[in-house]
mmCIF file of C-alpha atoms and ligand atoms in Angstrom:
data_model
loop_
_atom_site.group_PDB
_atom_site.id
_atom_site.type_symbol
_atom_site.label_atom_id
_atom_site.label_comp_id
_atom_site.label_asym_id
_atom_site.label_seq_id
_atom_site.Cartn_x
_atom_site.Cartn_y
_atom_site.Cartn_z
ATOM 1 C CA MET A 527 -65.786 -51.476 15.266
ATOM 2 C CA LYS A 528 -63.631 -49.760 17.866
ATOM 3 C CA LYS A 529 -60.422 -48.453 16.348
ATOM 4 C CA ILE A 530 -57.118 -49.507 17.851
ATOM 5 C CA LYS A 531 -55.209 -46.511 19.071
ATOM 6 C CA TRP A 532 -51.518 -46.271 18.332
ATOM 7 C CA GLY A 533 -48.777 -44.137 19.737
ATOM 8 C CA ILE A 534 -45.334 -43.660 18.205
ATOM 9 C CA MET A 535 -42.235 -43.346 20.357
ATOM 10 C CA GLY A 536 -39.238 -41.873 18.518
ATOM 11 C CA PRO A 537 -40.589 -39.845 15.582
ATOM 12 C CA GLY A 538 -37.552 -40.288 13.345
ATOM 13 C CA LYS A 539 -37.150 -41.372 9.741
ATOM 14 C CA ILE A 540 -38.763 -44.802 9.751
ATOM 15 C CA ALA A 541 -41.619 -43.670 11.988
ATOM 16 C CA HIS A 542 -43.000 -41.751 8.978
ATOM 17 C CA LYS A 543 -43.379 -44.958 7.027
ATOM 18 C CA PHE A 544 -45.233 -46.531 9.932
ATOM 19 C CA ALA A 545 -47.505 -43.507 10.386
ATOM 20 C CA GLN A 546 -48.304 -43.639 6.656
ATOM 21 C CA SER A 547 -49.150 -47.334 6.954
ATOM 22 C CA LEU A 548 -51.650 -46.599 9.733
ATOM 23 C CA GLN A 549 -53.363 -44.069 7.463
ATOM 24 C CA LEU A 550 -54.101 -46.955 5.096
ATOM 25 C CA LEU A 551 -55.802 -49.045 7.789
ATOM 26 C CA THR A 552 -59.397 -48.223 8.704
ATOM 27 C CA SER A 553 -59.122 -50.152 11.993
ATOM 28 C CA ALA A 554 -56.146 -48.063 13.175
ATOM 29 C CA GLU A 555 -55.819 -44.559 14.521
ATOM 30 C CA LEU A 556 -52.598 -42.756 15.386
ATOM 31 C CA VAL A 557 -53.405 -40.776 18.529
ATOM 32 C CA ALA A 558 -50.138 -39.809 20.240
ATOM 33 C CA ILE A 559 -46.507 -39.004 19.517
ATOM 34 C CA GLY A 560 -43.734 -39.211 22.097
ATOM 35 C CA SER A 561 -40.322 -37.690 21.576
ATOM 36 C CA ARG A 562 -37.480 -36.500 23.790
ATOM 37 C CA ASN A 563 -38.062 -33.177 22.085
ATOM 38 C CA LEU A 564 -41.485 -31.512 22.080
ATOM 39 C CA ASP A 565 -40.894 -29.562 18.872
ATOM 40 C CA ARG A 566 -39.905 -32.737 17.043
ATOM 41 C CA ALA A 567 -43.051 -34.440 18.305
ATOM 42 C CA LYS A 568 -45.184 -31.460 17.212
ATOM 43 C CA VAL A 569 -43.746 -31.312 13.694
ATOM 44 C CA PHE A 570 -44.348 -35.031 13.236
ATOM 45 C CA ALA A 571 -47.843 -34.920 14.769
ATOM 46 C CA GLU A 572 -48.938 -32.058 12.525
ATOM 47 C CA LYS A 573 -48.115 -34.074 9.451
ATOM 48 C CA TYR A 574 -50.455 -36.871 10.518
ATOM 49 C CA ASP A 575 -53.060 -34.774 12.276
ATOM 50 C CA VAL A 576 -52.273 -36.187 15.718
ATOM 51 C CA LYS A 577 -53.536 -34.143 18.677
ATOM 52 C CA ARG A 578 -51.622 -35.611 21.605
ATOM 53 C CA VAL A 579 -47.927 -34.760 21.657
ATOM 54 C CA TYR A 580 -45.343 -35.295 24.362
ATOM 55 C CA GLY A 581 -41.840 -33.929 24.840
ATOM 56 C CA SER A 582 -40.738 -36.815 27.053
ATOM 57 C CA TYR A 583 -41.144 -40.557 26.956
ATOM 58 C CA ASP A 584 -42.213 -40.572 30.630
ATOM 59 C CA GLU A 585 -45.248 -38.406 29.833
ATOM 60 C CA PHE A 586 -46.020 -40.258 26.613
ATOM 61 C CA ILE A 587 -46.322 -43.682 28.240
ATOM 62 C CA MET A 588 -48.869 -42.357 30.733
ATOM 63 C CA ASP A 589 -51.323 -41.417 27.948
ATOM 64 C CA PRO A 590 -54.449 -43.440 28.784
ATOM 65 C CA GLU A 591 -55.689 -43.398 25.166
ATOM 66 C CA VAL A 592 -52.842 -45.426 23.690
ATOM 67 C CA ASP A 593 -53.382 -49.184 23.170
ATOM 68 C CA LEU A 594 -50.300 -50.080 21.152
ATOM 69 C CA VAL A 595 -46.935 -48.346 20.848
ATOM 70 C CA TYR A 596 -44.658 -48.556 17.831
ATOM 71 C CA ILE A 597 -41.120 -47.963 19.100
ATOM 72 C CA ALA A 598 -38.876 -46.518 16.397
ATOM 73 C CA THR A 599 -36.032 -45.110 18.451
ATOM 74 C CA THR A 600 -32.399 -45.897 17.738
ATOM 75 C CA ASN A 601 -31.251 -49.372 18.773
ATOM 76 C CA GLN A 602 -29.523 -48.522 22.053
ATOM 77 C CA SER A 603 -32.789 -47.288 23.574
ATOM 78 C CA HIS A 604 -35.128 -50.080 22.428
ATOM 79 C CA PHE A 605 -34.827 -51.942 25.719
ATOM 80 C CA GLU A 606 -35.517 -48.981 27.969
ATOM 81 C CA CYS A 607 -38.391 -47.642 25.848
ATOM 82 C CA ALA A 608 -40.050 -51.044 25.537
ATOM 83 C CA MET A 609 -39.640 -51.713 29.250
ATOM 84 C CA GLN A 610 -41.329 -48.399 30.083
ATOM 85 C CA CYS A 611 -44.271 -49.234 27.807
ATOM 86 C CA LEU A 612 -44.679 -52.802 29.042
ATOM 87 C CA LYS A 613 -44.643 -51.687 32.671
ATOM 88 C CA ALA A 614 -47.309 -49.104 31.828
ATOM 89 C CA GLY A 615 -49.435 -51.886 30.289
ATOM 90 C CA LYS A 616 -49.024 -50.747 26.671
ATOM 91 C CA GLY A 617 -48.714 -53.310 23.906
ATOM 92 C CA VAL A 618 -45.461 -52.916 21.972
ATOM 93 C CA LEU A 619 -44.335 -53.307 18.379
ATOM 94 C CA LEU A 620 -40.561 -52.908 18.672
ATOM 95 C CA GLU A 621 -38.326 -52.076 15.716
ATOM 96 C CA LYS A 622 -35.494 -54.359 14.716
ATOM 97 C CA PRO A 623 -32.961 -55.202 16.047
ATOM 98 C CA PHE A 624 -35.143 -55.980 19.042
ATOM 99 C CA THR A 625 -32.486 -55.107 21.628
ATOM 100 C CA ILE A 626 -28.740 -54.961 22.155
ATOM 101 C CA GLY A 627 -28.252 -58.650 22.804
ATOM 102 C CA ALA A 628 -30.309 -61.623 23.909
ATOM 103 C CA GLU A 629 -30.090 -60.855 27.607
ATOM 104 C CA GLN A 630 -32.116 -57.665 27.165
ATOM 105 C CA ALA A 631 -34.487 -59.434 24.784
ATOM 106 C CA LYS A 632 -35.212 -62.178 27.312
ATOM 107 C CA ILE A 633 -35.912 -59.633 30.060
ATOM 108 C CA LEU A 634 -38.405 -57.816 27.816
ATOM 109 C CA VAL A 635 -40.114 -61.061 26.860
ATOM 110 C CA ASP A 636 -40.365 -62.164 30.491
ATOM 111 C CA THR A 637 -41.765 -58.751 31.455
ATOM 112 C CA ALA A 638 -44.366 -58.843 28.671
ATOM 113 C CA ARG A 639 -45.425 -62.339 29.614
ATOM 114 C CA GLY A 640 -45.433 -61.543 33.331
ATOM 115 C CA ASN A 641 -47.562 -58.429 32.810
ATOM 116 C CA GLU A 642 -49.684 -60.110 30.107
ATOM 117 C CA VAL A 643 -48.966 -57.384 27.581
ATOM 118 C CA PHE A 644 -48.557 -57.806 23.816
ATOM 119 C CA LEU A 645 -45.001 -57.608 22.451
ATOM 120 C CA MET A 646 -43.641 -58.231 18.936
ATOM 121 C CA GLU A 647 -40.486 -57.556 16.929
ATOM 122 C CA ALA A 648 -41.261 -55.318 13.952
ATOM 123 C CA MET A 649 -39.663 -57.692 11.434
ATOM 124 C CA TRP A 650 -42.017 -56.409 8.711
ATOM 125 C CA MET A 651 -40.580 -58.739 6.041
ATOM 126 C CA ARG A 652 -42.145 -61.746 7.810
ATOM 127 C CA PHE A 653 -45.674 -60.440 7.434
ATOM 128 C CA LEU A 654 -45.594 -59.725 3.699
ATOM 129 C CA PRO A 655 -47.906 -61.786 1.448
ATOM 130 C CA VAL A 656 -44.855 -63.201 -0.367
ATOM 131 C CA MET A 657 -43.469 -64.632 2.875
ATOM 132 C CA ALA A 658 -46.844 -66.094 3.862
ATOM 133 C CA LYS A 659 -47.028 -67.881 0.480
ATOM 134 C CA ILE A 660 -43.446 -69.139 0.801
ATOM 135 C CA ARG A 661 -44.182 -70.573 4.263
ATOM 136 C CA GLU A 662 -47.201 -72.332 2.776
ATOM 137 C CA LEU A 663 -45.144 -73.832 -0.079
ATOM 138 C CA LEU A 664 -42.429 -74.994 2.323
ATOM 139 C CA ALA A 665 -44.971 -76.601 4.629
ATOM 140 C CA GLU A 666 -46.195 -78.610 1.604
ATOM 141 C CA ASN A 667 -42.591 -79.653 0.761
ATOM 142 C CA THR A 668 -43.035 -78.105 -2.694
ATOM 143 C CA ILE A 669 -39.282 -77.911 -3.355
ATOM 144 C CA GLY A 670 -38.530 -81.181 -1.587
ATOM 145 C CA GLU A 671 -36.194 -81.167 1.363
ATOM 146 C CA VAL A 672 -34.708 -77.725 1.985
ATOM 147 C CA ARG A 673 -30.918 -78.000 1.921
ATOM 148 C CA MET A 674 -29.681 -74.455 1.697
ATOM 149 C CA VAL A 675 -30.644 -70.812 2.143
ATOM 150 C CA LYS A 676 -28.747 -67.923 0.610
ATOM 151 C CA ALA A 677 -29.586 -64.322 1.450
ATOM 152 C CA ASP A 678 -27.725 -61.024 1.185
ATOM 153 C CA TYR A 679 -28.580 -57.428 1.870
ATOM 154 C CA GLY A 680 -26.332 -54.381 1.951
ATOM 155 C CA PHE A 681 -26.461 -50.721 1.055
ATOM 156 C CA GLN A 682 -23.901 -48.092 0.227
ATOM 157 C CA GLY A 683 -24.298 -45.496 2.975
ATOM 158 C CA ALA A 684 -22.111 -42.396 3.066
ATOM 159 C CA TYR A 685 -19.205 -42.397 5.502
ATOM 160 C CA ASP A 686 -20.330 -40.455 8.554
ATOM 161 C CA PRO A 687 -19.049 -41.810 11.874
ATOM 162 C CA GLU A 688 -22.125 -40.321 13.607
ATOM 163 C CA ARG A 689 -24.571 -42.079 11.304
ATOM 164 C CA ARG A 690 -26.552 -44.525 13.461
ATOM 165 C CA GLN A 691 -25.526 -47.526 11.338
ATOM 166 C CA LEU A 692 -21.838 -46.793 12.019
ATOM 167 C CA ASN A 693 -22.240 -45.671 15.611
ATOM 168 C CA LEU A 694 -21.274 -48.225 18.259
ATOM 169 C CA LYS A 695 -23.050 -46.330 21.051
ATOM 170 C CA LEU A 696 -26.304 -46.338 19.071
ATOM 171 C CA GLY A 697 -26.058 -50.092 18.468
ATOM 172 C CA GLY A 698 -24.895 -49.776 14.849
ATOM 173 C CA GLY A 699 -23.196 -52.266 12.564
ATOM 174 C CA ALA A 700 -24.135 -54.179 9.427
ATOM 175 C CA LEU A 701 -25.394 -57.252 11.275
ATOM 176 C CA MET A 702 -27.621 -55.203 13.592
ATOM 177 C CA ASP A 703 -28.951 -52.936 10.872
ATOM 178 C CA VAL A 704 -29.430 -55.126 7.816
ATOM 179 C CA GLY A 705 -27.847 -58.518 8.546
ATOM 180 C CA ILE A 706 -30.834 -59.233 10.734
ATOM 181 C CA TYR A 707 -32.964 -59.582 7.570
ATOM 182 C CA PRO A 708 -31.024 -62.499 6.042
ATOM 183 C CA LEU A 709 -30.677 -63.989 9.524
ATOM 184 C CA SER A 710 -34.383 -63.745 10.288
ATOM 185 C CA PHE A 711 -35.165 -65.112 6.824
ATOM 186 C CA ALA A 712 -32.881 -68.130 7.381
ATOM 187 C CA ALA A 713 -34.446 -68.629 10.825
ATOM 188 C CA MET A 714 -37.921 -68.628 9.268
ATOM 189 C CA VAL A 715 -36.887 -71.385 6.829
ATOM 190 C CA LEU A 716 -34.374 -73.484 8.780
ATOM 191 C CA GLY A 717 -35.079 -72.602 12.400
ATOM 192 C CA VAL A 718 -33.129 -70.856 15.135
ATOM 193 C CA LYS A 719 -30.947 -73.684 16.400
ATOM 194 C CA PRO A 720 -27.945 -73.925 14.095
ATOM 195 C CA GLU A 721 -25.277 -76.336 15.316
ATOM 196 C CA LYS A 722 -22.453 -74.102 14.195
ATOM 197 C CA VAL A 723 -21.971 -70.499 13.079
ATOM 198 C CA ILE A 724 -18.908 -69.358 11.142
ATOM 199 C CA SER A 725 -18.493 -65.665 10.405
ATOM 200 C CA ALA A 726 -16.149 -62.957 9.193
ATOM 201 C CA ALA A 727 -16.421 -59.181 9.370
ATOM 202 C CA PHE A 728 -14.620 -55.984 8.576
ATOM 203 C CA ILE A 729 -14.698 -53.813 11.681
ATOM 204 C CA GLY A 730 -14.235 -50.196 10.638
ATOM 205 C CA GLU A 731 -12.822 -47.170 12.457
ATOM 206 C CA THR A 732 -15.990 -46.584 14.457
ATOM 207 C CA GLY A 733 -15.764 -50.065 15.986
ATOM 208 C CA VAL A 734 -18.734 -51.653 14.232
ATOM 209 C CA ASP A 735 -18.880 -54.188 11.401
ATOM 210 C CA GLU A 736 -19.184 -52.385 8.075
ATOM 211 C CA GLN A 737 -19.682 -55.676 6.310
ATOM 212 C CA CYS A 738 -19.988 -59.257 7.356
ATOM 213 C CA SER A 739 -20.739 -62.705 6.114
ATOM 214 C CA PHE A 740 -21.908 -65.638 8.168
ATOM 215 C CA THR A 741 -22.755 -69.264 7.607
ATOM 216 C CA LEU A 742 -25.092 -71.252 9.789
ATOM 217 C CA SER A 743 -24.934 -75.034 9.664
ATOM 218 C CA TYR A 744 -27.714 -77.202 10.989
ATOM 219 C CA LYS A 745 -27.939 -80.729 12.350
ATOM 220 C CA GLY A 746 -29.316 -82.252 9.150
ATOM 221 C CA GLY A 747 -26.555 -80.679 7.067
ATOM 222 C CA GLU A 748 -28.639 -77.678 5.993
ATOM 223 C CA LEU A 749 -26.661 -74.496 5.418
ATOM 224 C CA ALA A 750 -27.527 -70.805 5.433
ATOM 225 C CA GLU A 751 -25.020 -68.558 3.689
ATOM 226 C CA LEU A 752 -25.712 -64.919 4.508
ATOM 227 C CA SER A 753 -24.130 -61.472 4.228
ATOM 228 C CA SER A 754 -24.758 -57.785 4.894
ATOM 229 C CA ALA A 755 -23.094 -54.377 4.637
ATOM 230 C CA VAL A 756 -23.694 -50.720 5.465
ATOM 231 C CA ARG A 757 -21.057 -49.157 3.194
ATOM 232 C CA THR A 758 -21.241 -51.492 0.228
ATOM 233 C CA TYR A 759 -24.176 -52.200 -2.014
ATOM 234 C CA ILE A 760 -25.140 -55.874 -1.976
ATOM 235 C CA PRO A 761 -28.199 -56.709 -4.076
ATOM 236 C CA ASP A 762 -31.048 -57.694 -1.804
ATOM 237 C CA PHE A 763 -31.618 -61.297 -2.894
ATOM 238 C CA ALA A 764 -32.530 -64.665 -1.406
ATOM 239 C CA TYR A 765 -32.760 -68.286 -2.479
ATOM 240 C CA ILE A 766 -34.221 -71.343 -0.805
ATOM 241 C CA LEU A 767 -32.687 -74.420 -2.362
ATOM 242 C CA GLY A 768 -34.328 -77.805 -2.061
ATOM 243 C CA THR A 769 -33.844 -81.339 -3.381
ATOM 244 C CA ASP A 770 -36.583 -80.866 -6.021
ATOM 245 C CA GLY A 771 -36.207 -77.188 -6.887
ATOM 246 C CA TYR A 772 -35.749 -73.710 -5.571
ATOM 247 C CA ILE A 773 -37.430 -70.462 -4.610
ATOM 248 C CA LYS A 774 -35.728 -67.293 -5.828
ATOM 249 C CA ILE A 775 -36.731 -64.007 -4.189
ATOM 250 C CA PRO A 776 -35.436 -60.720 -5.585
ATOM 251 C CA GLU A 777 -35.483 -57.924 -2.971
ATOM 252 C CA PHE A 778 -36.484 -60.483 -0.359
ATOM 253 C CA SER A 779 -36.618 -57.932 2.482
ATOM 254 C CA HIS A 780 -39.563 -56.186 0.802
ATOM 255 C CA ALA A 781 -40.546 -58.689 -1.854
ATOM 256 C CA ASN A 782 -43.505 -58.372 -4.186
ATOM 257 C CA SER A 783 -42.837 -61.547 -6.146
ATOM 258 C CA PHE A 784 -40.761 -64.716 -6.309
ATOM 259 C CA GLU A 785 -39.942 -67.545 -8.644
ATOM 260 C CA LEU A 786 -40.739 -71.145 -7.827
ATOM 261 C CA ASN A 787 -38.686 -73.525 -9.920
ATOM 262 C CA ILE A 788 -39.360 -77.248 -9.678
ATOM 263 C CA ASN A 789 -37.132 -79.546 -11.707
ATOM 264 C CA GLY A 790 -36.537 -76.764 -14.219
ATOM 265 C CA LYS A 791 -40.187 -75.679 -14.533
ATOM 266 C CA SER A 792 -40.572 -72.086 -13.465
ATOM 267 C CA GLU A 793 -43.607 -70.273 -12.064
ATOM 268 C CA ILE A 794 -43.713 -66.619 -10.985
ATOM 269 C CA PHE A 795 -45.832 -65.614 -7.999
ATOM 270 C CA GLU A 796 -46.766 -61.928 -7.837
ATOM 271 C CA LEU A 797 -48.123 -60.869 -4.472
ATOM 272 C CA LEU A 798 -47.917 -57.108 -4.533
ATOM 273 C CA HIS A 799 -47.808 -55.342 -1.207
ATOM 274 C CA GLY A 800 -48.308 -51.906 -2.699
ATOM 275 C CA SER A 801 -46.329 -48.857 -1.694
ATOM 276 C CA ASN A 802 -46.246 -49.503 2.009
ATOM 277 C CA GLY A 803 -45.461 -52.992 3.261
ATOM 278 C CA PHE A 804 -45.622 -51.906 6.908
ATOM 279 C CA THR A 805 -49.405 -52.367 7.016
ATOM 280 C CA TYR A 806 -49.106 -56.146 7.425
ATOM 281 C CA GLN A 807 -47.097 -56.040 10.644
ATOM 282 C CA ALA A 808 -49.460 -53.384 12.034
ATOM 283 C CA GLN A 809 -52.447 -55.569 11.136
ATOM 284 C CA GLU A 810 -50.868 -58.584 12.822
ATOM 285 C CA ALA A 811 -50.187 -56.575 15.988
ATOM 286 C CA MET A 812 -53.791 -55.287 16.018
ATOM 287 C CA LYS A 813 -55.225 -58.750 15.361
ATOM 288 C CA CYS A 814 -53.255 -60.197 18.298
ATOM 289 C CA PHE A 815 -54.182 -57.238 20.483
ATOM 290 C CA SER A 816 -57.903 -57.490 19.784
ATOM 291 C CA GLU A 817 -57.857 -61.263 20.282
ATOM 292 C CA ARG A 818 -55.941 -60.716 23.538
ATOM 293 C CA LYS A 819 -53.036 -62.757 22.224
ATOM 294 C CA MET A 820 -49.779 -61.749 23.885
ATOM 295 C CA GLU A 821 -47.600 -62.648 20.917
ATOM 296 C CA SER A 822 -47.669 -63.412 17.228
ATOM 297 C CA ASP A 823 -47.331 -66.917 15.769
ATOM 298 C CA ILE A 824 -45.610 -65.416 12.740
ATOM 299 C CA MET A 825 -42.846 -63.717 14.759
ATOM 300 C CA PRO A 826 -42.859 -65.555 18.105
ATOM 301 C CA LEU A 827 -40.978 -64.007 20.989
ATOM 302 C CA ASP A 828 -38.829 -67.073 21.702
ATOM 303 C CA GLU A 829 -37.661 -66.929 18.105
ATOM 304 C CA THR A 830 -36.772 -63.252 18.467
ATOM 305 C CA VAL A 831 -34.677 -64.094 21.555
ATOM 306 C CA ASP A 832 -32.968 -66.992 19.756
ATOM 307 C CA ILE A 833 -32.132 -64.746 16.798
ATOM 308 C CA MET A 834 -30.561 -62.268 19.229
ATOM 309 C CA LYS A 835 -28.541 -65.160 20.714
ATOM 310 C CA ILE A 836 -27.145 -66.000 17.272
ATOM 311 C CA MET A 837 -26.247 -62.328 16.798
ATOM 312 C CA ASP A 838 -24.514 -62.264 20.198
ATOM 313 C CA HIS A 839 -22.547 -65.340 19.213
ATOM 314 C CA ILE A 840 -21.483 -63.778 15.914
ATOM 315 C CA HIS A 841 -20.506 -60.500 17.610
ATOM 316 C CA SER A 842 -18.429 -62.420 20.151
ATOM 317 C CA GLN A 843 -16.545 -64.139 17.302
ATOM 318 C CA TRP A 844 -15.384 -60.657 16.214
ATOM 319 C CA GLY A 845 -14.765 -59.372 19.726
ATOM 320 C CA LEU A 846 -17.438 -56.709 19.139
ATOM 321 C CA GLU A 847 -19.042 -55.547 22.363
ATOM 322 C CA TYR A 848 -21.718 -52.850 22.614
ATOM 323 C CA PRO A 849 -21.468 -50.360 25.484
ATOM 324 C CA VAL A 850 -25.150 -50.771 26.316
ATOM 325 C CA LYS A 851 -26.013 -53.885 28.234
HETATM 326 N N1 LIG B 1427 -38.078 -51.823 9.494
HETATM 327 C C1 LIG B 1427 -37.337 -51.077 8.695
HETATM 328 O O1 LIG B 1427 -37.415 -51.156 7.468
HETATM 329 C C2 LIG B 1427 -36.415 -50.088 9.294
HETATM 330 C C3 LIG B 1427 -35.809 -49.132 8.484
HETATM 331 C C4 LIG B 1427 -34.997 -48.183 9.088
HETATM 332 C C5 LIG B 1427 -34.789 -48.223 10.448
HETATM 333 N N2 LIG B 1427 -35.367 -49.200 11.199
HETATM 334 C C6 LIG B 1427 -35.151 -49.251 12.650
HETATM 335 O O2 LIG B 1427 -35.877 -48.169 13.219
HETATM 336 C C7 LIG B 1427 -35.142 -47.561 14.283
HETATM 337 C C8 LIG B 1427 -35.000 -46.076 14.007
HETATM 338 O O3 LIG B 1427 -34.344 -45.872 12.791
HETATM 339 P P1 LIG B 1427 -34.403 -44.412 12.069
HETATM 340 O O4 LIG B 1427 -33.616 -44.538 10.830
HETATM 341 O O5 LIG B 1427 -35.775 -43.941 12.013
HETATM 342 O O6 LIG B 1427 -33.554 -43.592 13.125
HETATM 343 P P2 LIG B 1427 -33.417 -42.007 13.376
HETATM 344 O O7 LIG B 1427 -34.333 -41.261 12.489
HETATM 345 O O8 LIG B 1427 -31.976 -41.691 13.350
HETATM 346 O O9 LIG B 1427 -33.863 -41.902 14.919
HETATM 347 C C9 LIG B 1427 -35.098 -42.314 15.366
HETATM 348 C C10 LIG B 1427 -35.372 -41.699 16.710
HETATM 349 O O10 LIG B 1427 -34.582 -42.295 17.736
HETATM 350 C C11 LIG B 1427 -34.691 -41.472 18.890
HETATM 351 N N3 LIG B 1427 -33.464 -41.527 19.703
HETATM 352 C C12 LIG B 1427 -33.392 -42.011 20.965
HETATM 353 N N4 LIG B 1427 -32.138 -41.942 21.436
HETATM 354 C C13 LIG B 1427 -31.406 -41.362 20.467
HETATM 355 C C14 LIG B 1427 -30.042 -40.988 20.389
HETATM 356 N N5 LIG B 1427 -29.196 -41.146 21.407
HETATM 357 N N6 LIG B 1427 -29.622 -40.417 19.249
HETATM 358 C C15 LIG B 1427 -30.464 -40.231 18.196
HETATM 359 N N7 LIG B 1427 -31.777 -40.574 18.230
HETATM 360 C C16 LIG B 1427 -32.247 -41.126 19.365
HETATM 361 C C17 LIG B 1427 -35.006 -40.070 18.349
HETATM 362 O O11 LIG B 1427 -36.313 -39.809 18.794
HETATM 363 P P3 LIG B 1427 -36.697 -38.563 19.720
HETATM 364 O O12 LIG B 1427 -37.446 -37.674 18.809
HETATM 365 O O13 LIG B 1427 -37.540 -39.155 20.773
HETATM 366 O O14 LIG B 1427 -35.454 -37.967 20.260
HETATM 367 C C18 LIG B 1427 -35.038 -40.228 16.855
HETATM 368 O O15 LIG B 1427 -36.008 -39.459 16.218
HETATM 369 C C19 LIG B 1427 -33.838 -48.338 14.375
HETATM 370 O O16 LIG B 1427 -33.943 -49.281 15.383
HETATM 371 C C20 LIG B 1427 -33.708 -49.039 13.031
HETATM 372 O O17 LIG B 1427 -33.013 -50.273 13.101
HETATM 373 C C21 LIG B 1427 -36.184 -50.106 10.652
#
């Protein structure tokens, strides 16, 4: 079988995890690295035995060998990098948050569809075996009618105003960096059309939200109560609460197991994803690409845009505006 050839744009911290995931997949081959800095590209490429290295994104996107590009640059450049790839006919797996705002997201989606090129948000949590099993249980109404979702995720990062999570120019902030996990999780369970969103945030000295909480209420009375932080540790935990029971997911953003509790009777599901959970999103992207599907059913593009719209709405409630449009 012909291997699918990947390129990585933005060889930073998280790109290593993705490169390692490709090493675990026999159908994948990492063939090119693109950086704004040739030395950085070379150092990264050496580690993964990649021959083709580029010191500019313009050169990288012209590489004829590359089928799919994983974009792992900082948030403010997602739009521009993805646009370059899509225009060059490269399929794109784009790190979260997809863009700075829904307007950019919609333009990317329209471009991908117009050019018939694959595009997907790298919301890796969605593709984990645990999440697939949970979707299956929900579709069978195992916990009855879902009434509420609770999900929180925060970490205690050091105070450095230049750190990307605290940097307004780089598209930082708790909601953008980690709040997107509880939000995407709630969207997966309850949908992307809440009737009302109520939120509160602490905006720190750098102008971004250091912590926030937000509640989404839906037409049928369903609620999602969510929170995130980039300077305060919040245990990564989620619940789906239904009329007949609940699903409890420790470390939901990278879960290996969950508890299903129906009327007090508990069952533990262990669905280990091993050391690198990134393989599942890469596999989904390659499956779509080889089947000539332009988007994934697990993380559909319209849903990505709608999630960005909710984030825009929340940001506007705090008066938080990003310089990149
Ligand atoms: N899925 C996950 O679990 C997960 C985890 C962490 C991060 N992420 C996402 O992945 C992306 C990268 O995060 P990271 O922690 O890997 O970031 P990072 O190491 O700080 O930076 C990644 C790359 O961004 C590029 N970049 C472009 N413009 C830049 C600018 N103005 N300043 C600094 N770097 C710039 C650089 O690539 P060049 O070499 O080309 O200059 C850099 O190597 C973010 O969007 C983040 O939200 C996802």
